Short mmCIF file of C-alpha atoms in Angstrom, two decimals:
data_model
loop_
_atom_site.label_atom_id
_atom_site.label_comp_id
_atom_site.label_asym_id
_atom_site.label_seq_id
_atom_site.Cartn_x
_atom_site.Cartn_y
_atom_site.Cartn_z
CA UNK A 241 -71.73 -53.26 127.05
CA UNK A 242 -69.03 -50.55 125.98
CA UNK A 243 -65.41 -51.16 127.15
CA UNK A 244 -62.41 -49.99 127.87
CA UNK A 245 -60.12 -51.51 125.13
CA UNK A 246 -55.96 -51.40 125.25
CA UNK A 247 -53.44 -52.85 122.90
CA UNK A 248 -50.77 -54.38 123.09
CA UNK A 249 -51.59 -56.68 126.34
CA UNK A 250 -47.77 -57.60 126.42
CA UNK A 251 -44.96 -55.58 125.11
CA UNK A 252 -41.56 -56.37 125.51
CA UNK A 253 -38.83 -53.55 125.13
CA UNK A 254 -35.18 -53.22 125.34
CA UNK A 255 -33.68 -50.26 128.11
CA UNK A 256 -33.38 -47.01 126.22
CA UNK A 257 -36.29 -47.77 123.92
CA UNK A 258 -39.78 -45.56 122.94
CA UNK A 259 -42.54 -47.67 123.49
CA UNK A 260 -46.40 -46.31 122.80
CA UNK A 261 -49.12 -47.87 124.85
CA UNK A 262 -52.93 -47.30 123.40
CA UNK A 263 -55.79 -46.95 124.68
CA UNK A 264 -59.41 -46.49 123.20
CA UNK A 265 -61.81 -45.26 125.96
CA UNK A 266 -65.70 -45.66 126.03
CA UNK A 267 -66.76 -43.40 123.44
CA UNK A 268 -68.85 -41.58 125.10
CA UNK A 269 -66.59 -40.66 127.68
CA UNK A 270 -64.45 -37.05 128.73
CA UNK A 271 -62.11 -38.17 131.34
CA UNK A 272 -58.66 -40.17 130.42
CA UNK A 273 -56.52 -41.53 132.94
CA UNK A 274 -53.29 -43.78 133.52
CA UNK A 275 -52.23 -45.84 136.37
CA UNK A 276 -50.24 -48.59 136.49
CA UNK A 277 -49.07 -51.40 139.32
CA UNK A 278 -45.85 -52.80 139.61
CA UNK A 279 -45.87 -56.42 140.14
CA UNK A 280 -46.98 -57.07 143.59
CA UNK A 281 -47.56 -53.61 144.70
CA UNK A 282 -50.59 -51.34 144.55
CA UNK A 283 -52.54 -49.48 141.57
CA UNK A 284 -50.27 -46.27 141.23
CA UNK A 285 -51.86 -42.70 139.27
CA UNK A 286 -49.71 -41.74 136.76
CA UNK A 287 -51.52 -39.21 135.08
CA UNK A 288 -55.17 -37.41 134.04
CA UNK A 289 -56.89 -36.14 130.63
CA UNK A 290 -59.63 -33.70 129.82
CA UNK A 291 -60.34 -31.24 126.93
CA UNK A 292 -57.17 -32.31 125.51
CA UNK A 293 -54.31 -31.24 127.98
CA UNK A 294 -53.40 -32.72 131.39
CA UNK A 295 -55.51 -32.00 134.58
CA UNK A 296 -53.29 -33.47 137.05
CA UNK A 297 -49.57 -35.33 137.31
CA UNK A 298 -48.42 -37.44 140.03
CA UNK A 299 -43.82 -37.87 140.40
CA UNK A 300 -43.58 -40.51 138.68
CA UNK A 301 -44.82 -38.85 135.53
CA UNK A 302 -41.85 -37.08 134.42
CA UNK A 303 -40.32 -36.13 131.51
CA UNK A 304 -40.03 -39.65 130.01
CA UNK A 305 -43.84 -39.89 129.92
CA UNK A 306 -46.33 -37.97 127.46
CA UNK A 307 -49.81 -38.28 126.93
CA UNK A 308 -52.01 -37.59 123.70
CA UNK A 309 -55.47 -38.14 122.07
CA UNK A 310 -54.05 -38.16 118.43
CA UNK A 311 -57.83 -38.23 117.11
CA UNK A 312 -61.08 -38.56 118.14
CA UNK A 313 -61.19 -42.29 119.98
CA UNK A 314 -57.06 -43.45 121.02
CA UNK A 315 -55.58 -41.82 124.32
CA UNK A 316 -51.77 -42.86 124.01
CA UNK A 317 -48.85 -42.89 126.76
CA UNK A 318 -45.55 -42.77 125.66
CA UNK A 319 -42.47 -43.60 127.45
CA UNK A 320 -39.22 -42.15 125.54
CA UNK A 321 -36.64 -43.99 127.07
CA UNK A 322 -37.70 -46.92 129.18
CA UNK A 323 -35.79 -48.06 132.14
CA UNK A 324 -35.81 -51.12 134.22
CA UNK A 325 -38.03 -49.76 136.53
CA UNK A 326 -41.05 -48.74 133.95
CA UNK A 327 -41.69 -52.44 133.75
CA UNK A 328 -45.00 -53.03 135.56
CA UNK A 329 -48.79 -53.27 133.95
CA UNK A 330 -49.84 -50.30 132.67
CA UNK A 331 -54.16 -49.16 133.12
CA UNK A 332 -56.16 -47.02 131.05
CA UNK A 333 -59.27 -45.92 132.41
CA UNK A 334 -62.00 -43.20 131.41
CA UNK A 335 -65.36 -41.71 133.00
CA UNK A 336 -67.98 -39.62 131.98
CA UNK A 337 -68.49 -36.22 132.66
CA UNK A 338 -70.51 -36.10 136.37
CA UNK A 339 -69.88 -39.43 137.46
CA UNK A 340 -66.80 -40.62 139.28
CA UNK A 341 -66.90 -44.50 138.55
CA UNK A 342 -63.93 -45.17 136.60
CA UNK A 343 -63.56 -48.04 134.10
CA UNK A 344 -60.54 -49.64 133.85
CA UNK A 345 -58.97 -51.47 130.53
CA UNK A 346 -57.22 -54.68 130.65
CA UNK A 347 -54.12 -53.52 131.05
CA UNK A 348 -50.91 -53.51 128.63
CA UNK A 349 -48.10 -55.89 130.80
CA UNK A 350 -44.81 -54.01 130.04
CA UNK A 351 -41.48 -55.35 130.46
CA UNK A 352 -38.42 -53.67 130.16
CA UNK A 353 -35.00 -55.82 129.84
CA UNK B 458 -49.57 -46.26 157.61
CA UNK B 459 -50.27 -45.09 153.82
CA UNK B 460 -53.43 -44.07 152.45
CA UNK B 461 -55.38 -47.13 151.45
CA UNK B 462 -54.24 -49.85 153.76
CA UNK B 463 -56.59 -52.37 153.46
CA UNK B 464 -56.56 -55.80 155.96
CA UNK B 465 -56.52 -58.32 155.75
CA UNK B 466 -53.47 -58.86 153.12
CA UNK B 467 -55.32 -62.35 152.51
CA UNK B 468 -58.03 -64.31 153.66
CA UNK B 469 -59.95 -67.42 152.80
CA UNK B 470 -62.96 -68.67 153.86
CA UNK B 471 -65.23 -71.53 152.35
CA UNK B 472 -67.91 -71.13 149.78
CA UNK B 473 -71.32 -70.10 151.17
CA UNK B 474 -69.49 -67.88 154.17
CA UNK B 475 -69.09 -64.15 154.33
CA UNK B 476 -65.94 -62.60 153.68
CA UNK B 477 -65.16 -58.83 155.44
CA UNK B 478 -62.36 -56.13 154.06
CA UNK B 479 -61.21 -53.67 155.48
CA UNK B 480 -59.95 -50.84 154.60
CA UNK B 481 -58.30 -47.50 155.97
CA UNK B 482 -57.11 -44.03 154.71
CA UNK B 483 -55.91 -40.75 156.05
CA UNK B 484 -56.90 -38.15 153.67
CA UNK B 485 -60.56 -35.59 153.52
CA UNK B 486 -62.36 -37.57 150.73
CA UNK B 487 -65.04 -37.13 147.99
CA UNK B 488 -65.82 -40.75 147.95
CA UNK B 489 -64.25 -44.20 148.15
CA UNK B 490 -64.53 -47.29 145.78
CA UNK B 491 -64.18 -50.88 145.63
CA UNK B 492 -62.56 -52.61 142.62
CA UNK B 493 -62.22 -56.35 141.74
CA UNK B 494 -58.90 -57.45 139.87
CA UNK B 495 -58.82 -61.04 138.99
CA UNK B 496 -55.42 -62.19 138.48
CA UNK B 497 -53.39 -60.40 136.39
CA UNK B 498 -56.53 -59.11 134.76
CA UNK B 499 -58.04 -55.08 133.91
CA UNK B 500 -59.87 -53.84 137.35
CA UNK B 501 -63.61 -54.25 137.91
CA UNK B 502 -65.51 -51.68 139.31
CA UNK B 503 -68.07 -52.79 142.30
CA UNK B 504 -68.96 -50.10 144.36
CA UNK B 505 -69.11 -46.28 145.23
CA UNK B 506 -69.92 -45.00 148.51
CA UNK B 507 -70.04 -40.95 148.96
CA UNK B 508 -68.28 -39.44 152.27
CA UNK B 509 -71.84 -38.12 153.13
CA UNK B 510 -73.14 -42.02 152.82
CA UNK B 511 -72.83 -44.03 155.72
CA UNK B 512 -73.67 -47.78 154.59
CA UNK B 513 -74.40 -48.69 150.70
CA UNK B 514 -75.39 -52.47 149.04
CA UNK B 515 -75.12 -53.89 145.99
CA UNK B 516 -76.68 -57.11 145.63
CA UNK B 517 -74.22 -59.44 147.52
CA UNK B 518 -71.71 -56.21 148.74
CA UNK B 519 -72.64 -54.41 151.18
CA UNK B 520 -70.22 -51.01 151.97
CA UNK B 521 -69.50 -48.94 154.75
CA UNK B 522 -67.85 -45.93 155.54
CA UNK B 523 -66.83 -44.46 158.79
CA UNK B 524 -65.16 -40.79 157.95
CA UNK B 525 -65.06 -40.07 161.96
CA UNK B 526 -62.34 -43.35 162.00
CA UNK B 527 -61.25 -42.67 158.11
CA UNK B 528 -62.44 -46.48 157.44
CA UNK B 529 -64.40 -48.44 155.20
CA UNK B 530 -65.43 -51.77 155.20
CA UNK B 531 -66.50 -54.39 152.18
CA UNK B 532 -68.72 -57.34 152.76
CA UNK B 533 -69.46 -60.14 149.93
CA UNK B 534 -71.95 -62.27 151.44
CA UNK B 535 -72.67 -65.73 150.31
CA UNK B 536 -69.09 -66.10 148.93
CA UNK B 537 -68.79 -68.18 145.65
CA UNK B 538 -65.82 -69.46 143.81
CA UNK B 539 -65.88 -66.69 141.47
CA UNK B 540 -65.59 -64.37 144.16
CA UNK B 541 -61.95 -65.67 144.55
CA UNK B 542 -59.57 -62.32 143.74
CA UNK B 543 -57.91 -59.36 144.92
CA UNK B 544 -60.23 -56.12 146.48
CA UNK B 545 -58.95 -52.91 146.45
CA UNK B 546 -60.14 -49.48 147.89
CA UNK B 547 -59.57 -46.16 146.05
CA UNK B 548 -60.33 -42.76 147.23
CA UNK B 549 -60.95 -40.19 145.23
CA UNK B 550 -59.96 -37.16 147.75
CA UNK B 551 -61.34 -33.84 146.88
CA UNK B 552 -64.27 -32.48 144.23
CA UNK B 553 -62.26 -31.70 141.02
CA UNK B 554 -59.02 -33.72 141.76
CA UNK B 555 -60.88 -37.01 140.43
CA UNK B 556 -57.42 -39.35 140.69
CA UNK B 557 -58.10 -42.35 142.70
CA UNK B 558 -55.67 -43.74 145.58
CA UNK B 559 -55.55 -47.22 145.41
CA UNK B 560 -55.43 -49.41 149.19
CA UNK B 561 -52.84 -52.66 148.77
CA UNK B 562 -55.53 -55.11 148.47
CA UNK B 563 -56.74 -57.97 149.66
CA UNK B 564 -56.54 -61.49 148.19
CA UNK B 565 -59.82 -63.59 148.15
CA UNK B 566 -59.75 -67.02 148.51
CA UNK B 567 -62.72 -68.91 148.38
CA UNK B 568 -62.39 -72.52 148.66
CA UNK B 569 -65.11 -74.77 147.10
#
């Protein structure tokens, strides 16, 4: 069955540094999305993807984060200047067009020292 | 309280009982869903329920929704070990705005 796939699963980063998180979606599949959770604390929206620009933003998706499909399978995020506070576990999820079941990755467990 | 509360925060019953979540939100919405997380694992989707559906099963889940009391409940009937996680609702609030709001969760315990 086709999954959600998401590489690194851990990556450590020092404050102040870039860090890319990828994500390859179920091929088949139009909608791109990132959440993440903070340890202990709920599943947070952080962004969405379709026809190659961003449908919707929540606050905490501010200038430090971008989002791009680079080709035709990989949805990155990229965080330019991580802070404390960006450590947490970081989702990738994707849908098909009509149907609003969302499957999740594995999850990329950033931490930020 | 925030949208997505679910209650209890924990619970755990014994293998072979039923095991009830709740879950509550304050928003219109277009539907709400259930996802499994195991521990500190991807999330596993279980169940959808539209605002227009009133109860909803899946094998050992069964799902309901209450939009008069903005409420849902999960059931997992027949609990087995494997069952042991943490349940969260999402809502997905309006047709076209397709981000989901994740509820706090519940951790599963289901002791053997």
């Amino acid at each position: 069955e086709p999954e959600v796939t998401q590489t690194p699963s851990h990556q450590v980063t020092q404050m102040g540094q870039e860090v890319i998180l990828r994500c390859v979606p179920i091929s088949n599949h139009l909608y791109f999305y990132w959440y993440r959770q903070i340890l202990g604390q709920k599943v947070e929206f952080l962004v969405s993807f379709y026809n190659n620009e961003i449908s919707e933003k929540s606050e905490i998706f501010d200038d430090q984060f971008s989002v791009e499909r680079p080709d035709g399978s990989n949805f990155t995020l990229k965080i330019r200047s991580t802070k404390l506070e960006d450590s947490a576990m970081y989702f990738c999820a994707s849908r098909k067009q009509g149907i609003n079941e969302q499957f999740f990755g594995p999850g990329t467990r950033l931490t930020v020292l | 309280s925030q949208q997505g509360e679910e209650d209890p925060q924990a619970l755990s019953i014994q293998e072979g009982e039923n095991a009830t979540m709740n879950c509550s939100y304050k928003t219109s919405i277009n539907n709400l869903q259930w996802y499994r997380q195991n521990s500190g694992r991807g999330l596993v989707h279980l169940i959808l329920i539209r605002s227009n559906e009133r109860e909803k099963h899946s094998g050992r889940l069964r799902v309901t929704l209450d939009t008069s009391k903005k409420s849902s409940s999960l059931l997992i009937t027949a609990s087995r070990a494997a069952d042991t996680a943490s349940y969260f609702c999402a809502t997905e609030e309006n047709f076209g705005n397709e981000k989901l709001t994740f509820g706090t969760g519940t951790r599963l315990t289901i002791i053997p």
